[in-house]
Short mmCIF file of C-alpha atoms in Angstrom, two decimals:
data_model
loop_
_atom_site.label_atom_id
_atom_site.label_comp_id
_atom_site.label_asym_id
_atom_site.label_seq_id
_atom_site.Cartn_x
_atom_site.Cartn_y
_atom_site.Cartn_z
CA MET A 296 120.94 117.46 118.00
CA ILE A 297 121.58 116.86 121.71
CA ILE A 298 120.28 113.80 123.70
CA LYS A 299 119.62 116.04 127.46
CA SER A 300 117.90 113.34 129.15
CA SER A 301 116.09 109.65 128.29
CA GLU A 302 113.66 107.84 130.74
CA PHE A 303 111.74 104.45 130.61
CA ILE A 304 108.18 104.74 130.07
CA ILE A 305 107.09 101.49 129.84
CA SER A 306 107.49 98.02 128.58
CA ALA A 307 103.45 98.49 126.01
CA VAL A 308 102.12 94.90 124.65
CA GLY A 309 99.19 95.81 122.73
CA ARG A 310 97.27 99.28 122.08
CA ASP A 311 96.05 100.42 125.09
CA GLN A 312 99.35 100.50 126.81
CA TYR A 313 100.77 102.63 124.61
CA PRO A 314 101.65 106.38 125.30
CA SER A 315 98.48 109.09 124.42
CA ASP A 316 99.74 111.64 125.14
CA ASP A 317 100.43 112.76 120.81
CA ARG A 318 104.36 112.57 121.27
CA VAL A 319 106.11 112.10 118.13
CA GLU A 320 107.75 108.57 117.75
CA VAL A 321 110.81 106.90 115.65
CA ALA A 322 111.48 102.92 116.16
CA PHE A 323 113.71 100.95 116.45
CA VAL A 324 113.93 97.80 115.41
CA GLY A 325 116.54 94.18 114.08
CA ARG A 326 117.89 91.07 114.54
CA SER A 327 118.51 89.89 116.77
CA ASN A 328 121.85 89.67 118.17
CA VAL A 329 122.54 93.39 115.92
CA GLY A 330 122.97 95.24 119.22
CA LYS A 331 119.66 97.15 119.62
CA SER A 332 120.17 97.73 122.88
CA SER A 333 123.42 98.57 123.23
CA ILE A 334 123.20 102.07 120.89
CA ILE A 335 119.81 103.03 122.22
CA ASN A 336 122.13 103.31 125.28
CA SER A 337 124.99 104.99 123.10
CA ILE A 338 123.19 107.95 122.14
CA THR A 339 121.61 108.25 125.99
CA ASN A 340 124.83 107.83 127.74
CA ARG A 341 122.55 104.77 129.36
CA ARG A 342 124.84 102.29 129.72
CA HIS A 343 121.33 100.91 131.66
CA LEU A 344 118.19 102.57 129.92
CA ALA A 345 117.59 99.27 127.66
CA LYS A 346 118.58 96.30 129.04
CA VAL A 347 119.58 93.08 127.04
CA SER A 348 117.67 90.82 126.58
CA GLN A 349 119.62 87.16 127.98
CA THR A 350 116.74 85.11 125.61
CA PRO A 351 117.22 86.65 121.94
CA GLY A 352 114.06 86.07 120.30
CA LYS A 353 111.96 86.16 123.07
CA THR A 354 111.14 89.27 124.07
CA ARG A 355 107.95 90.25 122.58
CA LEU A 356 107.20 93.95 124.53
CA ILE A 357 107.35 97.10 123.46
CA ASN A 358 109.49 99.23 125.25
CA PHE A 359 108.55 103.61 125.82
CA PHE A 360 112.07 105.59 126.45
CA LEU A 361 110.85 109.29 126.22
CA ILE A 362 113.56 111.64 125.38
CA ASN A 363 114.30 115.15 125.65
CA ASN A 364 110.73 115.61 126.92
CA GLU A 365 110.35 115.50 123.24
CA PHE A 366 109.72 112.72 121.81
CA TYR A 367 109.15 108.86 122.20
CA LEU A 368 111.92 106.59 121.00
CA VAL A 369 110.71 102.75 120.66
CA ASP A 370 112.48 100.01 121.13
CA LEU A 371 110.78 97.12 119.13
CA PRO A 372 111.89 93.47 119.66
CA GLY A 373 114.47 91.17 117.79
CA TYR A 374 113.03 89.14 114.87
CA GLY A 375 114.81 86.22 113.44
CA TYR A 376 116.31 84.12 116.48
CA ALA A 377 116.93 80.63 114.99
CA LYS A 378 115.37 79.63 118.14
CA VAL A 379 112.06 80.09 118.55
CA SER A 380 109.13 78.75 117.52
CA LYS A 381 107.01 79.98 114.74
CA VAL A 382 104.82 80.74 116.76
CA GLU A 383 106.90 82.65 119.32
CA LYS A 384 107.37 84.06 115.50
CA ALA A 385 103.76 84.81 114.99
CA SER A 386 103.25 86.41 118.04
CA TRP A 387 106.51 89.06 117.17
CA GLY A 388 104.49 90.09 113.67
CA LYS A 389 101.05 90.46 115.11
CA THR A 390 102.96 92.62 117.97
CA VAL A 391 105.04 94.77 115.72
CA GLU A 392 102.37 94.89 113.14
CA THR A 393 100.23 95.69 115.50
CA TYR A 394 102.17 99.31 116.75
CA LEU A 395 103.39 100.13 112.60
CA THR A 396 99.13 99.52 111.52
CA ASP A 397 97.64 103.13 111.59
CA ARG A 398 100.50 104.60 114.39
CA GLU A 399 99.99 108.45 113.86
CA PRO A 400 102.86 109.94 116.02
CA LEU A 401 105.62 106.84 114.92
CA LYS A 402 106.75 109.77 111.94
CA ARG A 403 110.21 107.09 111.33
CA VAL A 404 111.91 104.29 111.42
CA VAL A 405 115.55 102.47 112.61
CA LEU A 406 116.10 99.15 110.90
CA LEU A 407 119.00 98.42 112.15
CA VAL A 408 121.65 95.62 109.96
CA ASP A 409 124.79 94.13 110.91
CA CYS A 410 127.25 94.96 108.74
CA ARG A 411 129.56 92.30 108.71
CA HIS A 412 126.89 89.94 107.45
CA LYS A 413 124.57 90.98 103.52
CA PRO A 414 121.23 91.94 105.08
CA THR A 415 118.96 88.61 105.63
CA GLY A 416 115.81 87.61 104.65
CA ASP A 417 114.02 89.12 107.64
CA ASP A 418 115.93 92.11 106.66
CA VAL A 419 114.02 92.36 103.81
CA ILE A 420 110.63 92.01 105.44
CA MET A 421 111.32 94.42 107.32
CA HIS A 422 112.01 96.95 105.30
CA ASP A 423 110.01 96.63 102.78
CA TRP A 424 107.18 96.13 105.88
CA ILE A 425 108.20 99.90 107.19
CA LYS A 426 108.14 101.42 103.59
CA HIS A 427 104.56 99.26 102.75
CA TYR A 428 103.41 101.54 106.28
CA GLY A 429 104.88 104.20 104.41
CA TYR A 430 107.32 105.81 107.22
CA ASP A 431 110.78 107.38 106.63
CA VAL A 432 113.53 104.70 107.24
CA VAL A 433 116.47 104.80 108.42
CA VAL A 434 119.35 102.07 107.93
CA VAL A 435 121.95 101.88 110.06
CA ALA A 436 124.85 99.75 109.85
CA THR A 437 126.27 98.33 113.19
CA LYS A 438 128.94 97.75 114.64
CA SER A 439 131.02 98.91 111.91
CA ASP A 440 134.22 99.08 114.09
CA LYS A 441 134.73 95.10 113.24
CA LEU A 442 135.25 96.53 109.68
CA SER A 443 138.35 97.89 107.68
CA ASN A 444 137.38 101.45 105.89
CA ASN A 445 137.99 99.01 103.17
CA ASP A 446 135.34 96.51 103.82
CA LEU A 447 133.26 98.88 105.66
CA LYS A 448 132.28 100.56 101.48
CA LYS A 449 132.01 96.94 100.35
CA SER A 450 129.80 96.31 103.71
CA GLU A 451 127.29 99.90 101.94
CA LYS A 452 127.60 98.09 98.37
CA ILE A 453 126.39 94.89 99.34
CA ILE A 454 123.16 96.37 101.97
CA LYS A 455 122.15 98.63 99.51
CA GLU A 456 121.59 96.84 96.79
CA THR A 457 119.89 93.57 98.75
CA LEU A 458 117.64 96.26 99.85
CA LYS A 459 117.31 98.03 97.25
CA LEU A 460 117.82 101.61 99.12
CA LYS A 461 118.15 103.82 97.16
CA PRO A 462 119.97 107.51 96.43
CA GLU A 463 117.97 109.78 98.72
CA ASP A 464 117.94 106.67 101.39
CA LYS A 465 119.10 107.18 104.75
CA PHE A 466 122.07 105.07 105.77
CA VAL A 467 124.89 105.72 108.47
CA PHE A 468 128.00 103.15 109.40
CA PHE A 469 127.89 102.94 113.57
CA SER A 470 129.83 100.92 115.96
CA SER A 471 128.19 101.46 119.69
CA LEU A 472 132.11 99.98 121.20
CA ASN A 473 133.84 102.67 120.07
CA LYS A 474 130.92 105.75 119.07
CA LYS A 475 132.45 106.13 116.06
CA GLY A 476 129.15 107.52 113.54
CA LYS A 477 127.33 108.60 117.25
CA ASP A 478 126.64 112.88 115.96
CA THR A 479 125.54 111.30 112.17
CA LEU A 480 123.90 108.65 113.84
CA ILE A 481 121.66 110.93 116.07
CA ASP A 482 121.60 113.69 113.62
CA THR A 483 119.93 112.12 111.26
CA VAL A 484 117.77 109.62 112.90
CA PHE A 485 116.32 112.78 115.74
CA GLY A 486 118.57 116.20 113.73
CA ASP A 487 114.54 117.11 111.91
CA LEU A 488 111.70 114.65 114.10
CA LEU A 489 109.86 117.83 115.71
CA ASP A 490 109.89 118.75 112.05
CA GLU A 491 106.70 119.56 110.94
CA ASN A 492 107.48 118.25 107.25
CA ILE A 493 107.96 114.41 108.27
CA THR A 494 105.16 112.27 106.75
CA VAL A 495 103.80 109.16 106.30
CA ASP A 496 102.65 108.74 103.71
CA GLU A 497 98.85 108.33 102.72
#
């Protein structure tokens, strides 16, 4: 698949602001500083499409980007930033849970984890949350340029074991710096997105 066009549509706080045109959606989520904005900018070939927050953990908006005038890439707020208060963490949870609950256009969630570290407890909870709501999930290990090929194999083993991924679960490495894994990432995440066979578990 080739991403030919991408445009920012809206930053939403609640359901009343979500797009209502029933285009398919794929959401990206991950810890603050995992490189989510960089990945979105990289795969869309837009340097400033997704803005990097100057204050990690503070953003509570859900950003919708229209891709190829066909479907939405949804940027969910980052989680796990140590310096946010319990109130802010609760706000994040409510924002994301509201979006994930019965969101019919949402067909897939991309969970980003840092390949240099074992997935955190928050990562495990987020993965379980996505599974609980019945969405197809792709795990993307970011910053792969930081590790050797041997260390990447070790990282893959640790990530898959920690998140309890099954052999059929989708997993890819990616580096926003050198773009390694870009085509695989795009094809894995978006290749069959408009295929009617993608369904959300009831």
